[in-house]
PDB file of C-alpha atoms in Angstrom:
ATOM      1  CA  LYS A 127      30.641  11.345 -38.292  1.00 65.00           C
ATOM      2  CA  LEU A 128      31.091   7.711 -37.212  1.00 68.00           C
ATOM      3  CA  ASP A 129      29.895   4.674 -39.079  1.00 72.00           C
ATOM      4  CA  LYS A 130      28.290   1.631 -37.431  1.00 77.00           C
ATOM      5  CA  GLU A 131      31.527  -0.370 -37.573  1.00 71.00           C
ATOM      6  CA  MET A 132      33.410   2.358 -35.686  1.00 71.00           C
ATOM      7  CA  LEU A 133      30.666   2.584 -33.063  1.00 75.00           C
ATOM      8  CA  SER A 134      30.736  -1.178 -32.661  1.00 75.00           C
ATOM      9  CA  LYS A 135      34.512  -1.070 -32.117  1.00 72.00           C
ATOM     10  CA  ILE A 136      34.098   1.662 -29.509  1.00 74.00           C
ATOM     11  CA  VAL A 137      31.528  -0.436 -27.640  1.00 77.00           C
ATOM     12  CA  ASP A 138      33.791  -3.505 -27.776  1.00 72.00           C
ATOM     13  CA  LYS A 139      36.894  -1.622 -26.706  1.00 72.00           C
ATOM     14  CA  SER A 140      35.122   0.138 -23.834  1.00 74.00           C
ATOM     15  CA  GLY A 141      34.055  -3.160 -22.298  1.00 72.00           C
ATOM     16  CA  GLY A 142      30.588  -1.761 -21.616  1.00 75.00           C
ATOM     17  CA  SER A 143      31.907   1.179 -19.583  1.00 81.00           C
ATOM     18  CA  PHE A 144      30.212   4.457 -20.514  1.00 83.00           C
ATOM     19  CA  ARG A 145      33.167   6.476 -19.217  1.00 83.00           C
ATOM     20  CA  ASP A 146      35.640   4.447 -21.285  1.00 79.00           C
ATOM     21  CA  ALA A 147      33.420   4.758 -24.363  1.00 80.00           C
ATOM     22  CA  ILE A 148      33.427   8.561 -23.992  1.00 82.00           C
ATOM     23  CA  LYS A 149      37.243   8.560 -23.655  1.00 80.00           C
ATOM     24  CA  ILE A 150      37.596   6.383 -26.750  1.00 76.00           C
ATOM     25  CA  LEU A 151      35.184   8.603 -28.656  1.00 76.00           C
ATOM     26  CA  GLU A 152      37.282  11.639 -27.683  1.00 76.00           C
ATOM     27  CA  GLN A 153      40.419   9.824 -28.839  1.00 71.00           C
ATOM     28  CA  THR A 154      38.862   9.119 -32.234  1.00 68.00           C
ATOM     29  CA  SER A 155      38.383  12.849 -32.780  1.00 65.00           C
ATOM     30  CA  VAL A 156      42.132  13.365 -32.272  1.00 60.00           C
ATOM     31  CA  ASN A 157      43.526  10.126 -33.676  1.00 58.00           C
ATOM     32  CA  LYS A 158      41.464   8.397 -36.332  1.00 52.00           C
ATOM     33  CA  ASN A 159      43.520   5.183 -36.093  1.00 49.00           C
ATOM     34  CA  ILE A 160      43.004   4.246 -32.445  1.00 56.00           C
ATOM     35  CA  PHE A 161      41.934   0.730 -33.387  1.00 54.00           C
ATOM     36  CA  GLY A 162      45.058  -0.010 -35.386  1.00 50.00           C
ATOM     37  CA  GLU A 163      48.182  -1.707 -34.120  1.00 47.00           C
ATOM     38  CA  GLU A 164      48.980  -0.317 -30.693  1.00 58.00           C
ATOM     39  CA  ASP A 165      52.459   1.091 -30.344  1.00 63.00           C
ATOM     40  CA  PHE A 166      53.888  -0.778 -27.373  1.00 75.00           C
ATOM     41  CA  ASP A 167      56.481  -3.456 -26.766  1.00 86.00           C
ATOM     42  CA  VAL A 168      54.927  -5.938 -24.328  1.00 90.00           C
ATOM     43  CA  ASP A 169      57.929  -8.289 -24.324  1.00 88.00           C
ATOM     44  CA  GLY A 170      60.257  -5.364 -23.637  1.00 90.00           C
ATOM     45  CA  PHE A 171      58.032  -4.183 -20.805  1.00 93.00           C
ATOM     46  CA  LEU A 172      57.747  -7.672 -19.290  1.00 92.00           C
ATOM     47  CA  GLY A 173      61.518  -8.040 -19.576  1.00 90.00           C
ATOM     48  CA  LEU A 174      61.917  -4.897 -17.471  1.00 92.00           C
ATOM     49  CA  VAL A 175      59.390  -6.163 -14.950  1.00 92.00           C
ATOM     50  CA  GLY A 176      61.096  -9.570 -14.881  1.00 89.00           C
ATOM     51  CA  LYS A 177      64.433  -7.866 -14.174  1.00 89.00           C
ATOM     52  CA  ARG A 178      62.643  -5.830 -11.512  1.00 90.00           C
ATOM     53  CA  ASP A 179      63.836  -2.622 -13.159  1.00 92.00           C
ATOM     54  CA  MET A 180      61.156  -0.441 -11.612  1.00 95.00           C
ATOM     55  CA  THR A 181      62.338   2.966 -12.819  1.00 94.00           C
ATOM     56  CA  VAL A 182      62.673   2.005 -16.482  1.00 95.00           C
ATOM     57  CA  ALA A 183      59.385   0.035 -16.419  1.00 94.00           C
ATOM     58  CA  LEU A 184      57.536   3.015 -14.919  1.00 95.00           C
ATOM     59  CA  ASN A 185      59.102   5.322 -17.515  1.00 95.00           C
ATOM     60  CA  HIS A 186      57.930   2.909 -20.232  1.00 94.00           C
ATOM     61  CA  ILE A 187      54.352   3.228 -18.962  1.00 94.00           C
ATOM     62  CA  LEU A 188      54.687   7.020 -18.833  1.00 94.00           C
ATOM     63  CA  GLU A 189      55.922   7.124 -22.436  1.00 92.00           C
ATOM     64  CA  LEU A 190      53.001   4.967 -23.574  1.00 91.00           C
ATOM     65  CA  GLU A 191      50.547   7.204 -21.765  1.00 88.00           C
ATOM     66  CA  GLU A 192      52.095  10.302 -23.370  1.00 87.00           C
ATOM     67  CA  LYS A 193      51.655   8.650 -26.799  1.00 84.00           C
ATOM     68  CA  GLY A 194      47.970   8.194 -26.014  1.00 81.00           C
ATOM     69  CA  VAL A 195      48.115   4.403 -25.828  1.00 85.00           C
ATOM     70  CA  SER A 196      45.044   2.876 -24.209  1.00 85.00           C
ATOM     71  CA  MET A 197      46.063   1.469 -20.833  1.00 89.00           C
ATOM     72  CA  ARG A 198      43.222  -1.044 -21.106  1.00 88.00           C
ATOM     73  CA  SER A 199      44.657  -2.334 -24.405  1.00 87.00           C
ATOM     74  CA  PHE A 200      48.143  -2.415 -22.913  1.00 92.00           C
ATOM     75  CA  GLN A 201      46.817  -4.322 -19.899  1.00 92.00           C
ATOM     76  CA  GLU A 202      45.039  -6.845 -22.137  1.00 90.00           C
ATOM     77  CA  ALA A 203      48.205  -7.341 -24.192  1.00 90.00           C
ATOM     78  CA  ILE A 204      50.247  -7.898 -21.014  1.00 93.00           C
ATOM     79  CA  LEU A 205      47.823 -10.532 -19.745  1.00 93.00           C
ATOM     80  CA  ALA A 206      47.632 -12.266 -23.137  1.00 90.00           C
ATOM     81  CA  ARG A 207      51.428 -12.418 -23.312  1.00 90.00           C
ATOM     82  CA  LEU A 208      51.762 -13.688 -19.735  1.00 91.00           C
ATOM     83  CA  HIS A 209      49.190 -16.355 -20.570  1.00 90.00           C
ATOM     84  CA  ASP A 210      51.255 -17.418 -23.595  1.00 87.00           C
ATOM     85  CA  ILE A 211      54.450 -17.483 -21.521  1.00 87.00           C
ATOM     86  CA  LEU A 212      52.767 -19.572 -18.822  1.00 87.00           C
ATOM     87  CA  LEU A 213      51.597 -22.124 -21.383  1.00 86.00           C
ATOM     88  CA  LEU A 214      55.065 -22.210 -22.926  1.00 83.00           C
ATOM     89  CA  ARG A 215      56.723 -22.738 -19.540  1.00 82.00           C
ATOM     90  CA  LEU A 216      54.289 -25.567 -18.799  1.00 83.00           C
ATOM     91  CA  SER A 217      55.083 -27.104 -22.205  1.00 77.00           C
ATOM     92  CA  VAL A 218      51.424 -26.919 -23.207  1.00 73.00           C
ATOM     93  CA  LYS A 219      52.358 -24.650 -26.069  1.00 61.00           C
ATOM     94  CA  THR A 220      55.520 -24.839 -28.167  1.00 62.00           C
ATOM     95  CA  ALA A 221      57.263 -23.364 -31.200  1.00 53.00           C
ATOM     96  CA  GLU A 222      57.630 -19.861 -29.817  1.00 58.00           C
ATOM     97  CA  ASP A 223      60.858 -18.327 -28.652  1.00 55.00           C
ATOM     98  CA  VAL A 224      60.738 -16.480 -25.347  1.00 54.00           C
ATOM     99  CA  ASP A 225      64.482 -16.276 -24.745  1.00 53.00           C
ATOM    100  CA  ASP A 226      64.131 -12.520 -24.287  1.00 53.00           C
ATOM    101  CA  LEU A 227      61.998 -13.223 -21.236  1.00 62.00           C
ATOM    102  CA  LYS A 228      64.344 -15.505 -19.306  1.00 63.00           C
ATOM    103  CA  GLU A 229      63.603 -13.402 -16.222  1.00 63.00           C
ATOM    104  CA  LEU A 230      60.116 -14.919 -16.219  1.00 72.00           C
ATOM    105  CA  GLU A 231      61.236 -18.546 -15.879  1.00 70.00           C
ATOM    106  CA  SER A 232      59.392 -19.395 -12.685  1.00 81.00           C
ATOM    107  CA  VAL A 233      55.858 -20.643 -13.182  1.00 87.00           C
ATOM    108  CA  GLU A 234      55.008 -19.327  -9.709  1.00 89.00           C
ATOM    109  CA  GLY A 235      56.356 -15.896 -10.666  1.00 87.00           C
ATOM    110  CA  ILE A 236      54.327 -15.857 -13.866  1.00 89.00           C
ATOM    111  CA  LYS A 237      51.205 -16.885 -11.936  1.00 91.00           C
ATOM    112  CA  SER A 238      51.833 -14.089  -9.435  1.00 90.00           C
ATOM    113  CA  LEU A 239      52.207 -11.532 -12.211  1.00 92.00           C
ATOM    114  CA  ILE A 240      49.030 -12.783 -13.896  1.00 93.00           C
ATOM    115  CA  SER A 241      47.202 -12.412 -10.599  1.00 93.00           C
ATOM    116  CA  LEU A 242      48.546  -8.884 -10.015  1.00 93.00           C
ATOM    117  CA  PHE A 243      47.803  -7.715 -13.561  1.00 94.00           C
ATOM    118  CA  SER A 244      44.341  -9.350 -13.500  1.00 93.00           C
ATOM    119  CA  GLU A 245      43.463  -7.447 -10.348  1.00 94.00           C
ATOM    120  CA  SER A 246      44.773  -4.209 -11.839  1.00 92.00           C
ATOM    121  CA  ALA A 247      42.694  -4.846 -14.989  1.00 91.00           C
ATOM    122  CA  ARG A 248      39.575  -4.787 -12.823  1.00 90.00           C
ATOM    123  CA  GLN A 249      40.688  -1.467 -11.320  1.00 91.00           C
ATOM    124  CA  ILE A 250      41.507   0.366 -14.562  1.00 87.00           C
ATOM    125  CA  SER A 251      37.882   1.292 -15.289  1.00 83.00           C
ATOM    126  CA  PHE A 252      37.494   2.906 -11.885  1.00 89.00           C
ATOM    127  CA  SER A 253      40.869   4.600 -11.625  1.00 90.00           C
ATOM    128  CA  PRO A 254      40.966   8.369 -12.190  1.00 92.00           C
ATOM    129  CA  ILE A 255      44.454   7.781 -13.625  1.00 92.00           C
ATOM    130  CA  PRO A 256      44.261   4.872 -16.111  1.00 91.00           C
ATOM    131  CA  SER A 257      47.962   3.993 -15.811  1.00 93.00           C
ATOM    132  CA  LEU A 258      47.930   3.899 -12.004  1.00 95.00           C
ATOM    133  CA  PRO A 259      46.829   0.253 -11.542  1.00 95.00           C
ATOM    134  CA  ILE A 260      49.589  -0.934 -13.900  1.00 96.00           C
ATOM    135  CA  GLU A 261      52.136   1.297 -12.185  1.00 95.00           C
ATOM    136  CA  LEU A 262      51.137  -0.114  -8.802  1.00 95.00           C
ATOM    137  CA  VAL A 263      51.755  -3.656 -10.084  1.00 95.00           C
ATOM    138  CA  VAL A 264      55.227  -2.594 -11.208  1.00 95.00           C
ATOM    139  CA  VAL A 265      55.959  -0.979  -7.842  1.00 95.00           C
ATOM    140  CA  GLU A 266      54.674  -4.009  -5.922  1.00 93.00           C
ATOM    141  CA  TRP A 267      56.500  -6.575  -8.087  1.00 91.00           C
ATOM    142  CA  CYS A 268      59.755  -4.684  -8.583  1.00 89.00           C
ATOM    143  CA  GLY A 269      59.887  -3.172  -5.129  1.00 83.00           C
ATOM    144  CA  GLU A 270      59.459  -6.461  -3.248  1.00 65.00           C
ATOM    145  CA  GLY A 271      61.890  -6.399  -0.360  1.00 52.00           C
ATOM    146  CA  LYS A 272      63.432  -3.107  -1.492  1.00 56.00           C
ATOM    147  CA  GLU A 273      63.266   0.368  -0.124  1.00 52.00           C
ATOM    148  CA  VAL A 274      62.324   2.725  -2.923  1.00 50.00           C
ATOM    149  CA  SER A 275      65.260   5.065  -3.507  1.00 52.00           C
ATOM    150  CA  GLY A 276      64.555   8.761  -3.524  1.00 53.00           C
ATOM    151  CA  ALA A 277      61.255   8.265  -1.712  1.00 52.00           C
ATOM    152  CA  VAL A 278      59.935  11.329  -0.004  1.00 48.00           C
ATOM    153  CA  PRO A 279      58.289  10.714   3.381  1.00 49.00           C
ATOM    154  CA  PHE A 280      54.836  12.239   3.799  1.00 45.00           C
TER     155      PHE A 280
END
């Protein structure tokens, strides 16, 4: 049985999507603490993306998905962190150390990533595989100008 506060959190987290609300409701039956601290390392993930380490970044997403982490929450955390990094790089915001993210020094690069992740955020609700839009960003960003090794032609 769910209380009003839990139902309110489900509505907020689903972003108004009935399908997402059903998924979240199903998750609450398995994991009662789905609204607690999410178990992902956004800086670590963005460091991998910044280094264009496609394989490890994709494996990171796969591990999060296997843990049952909400891809929507992960996406929101990525965008919030990129926003913070952009403001830091533009010297609008200070007093935070982002030395671990030296790979994301270029303001243009950060803007490009924000654009890619923003577009993928719009696609998450409609994707049959919630991680797919994020994975496609990783492939596009990390695979720029590279042939993907081990690719199988169709």
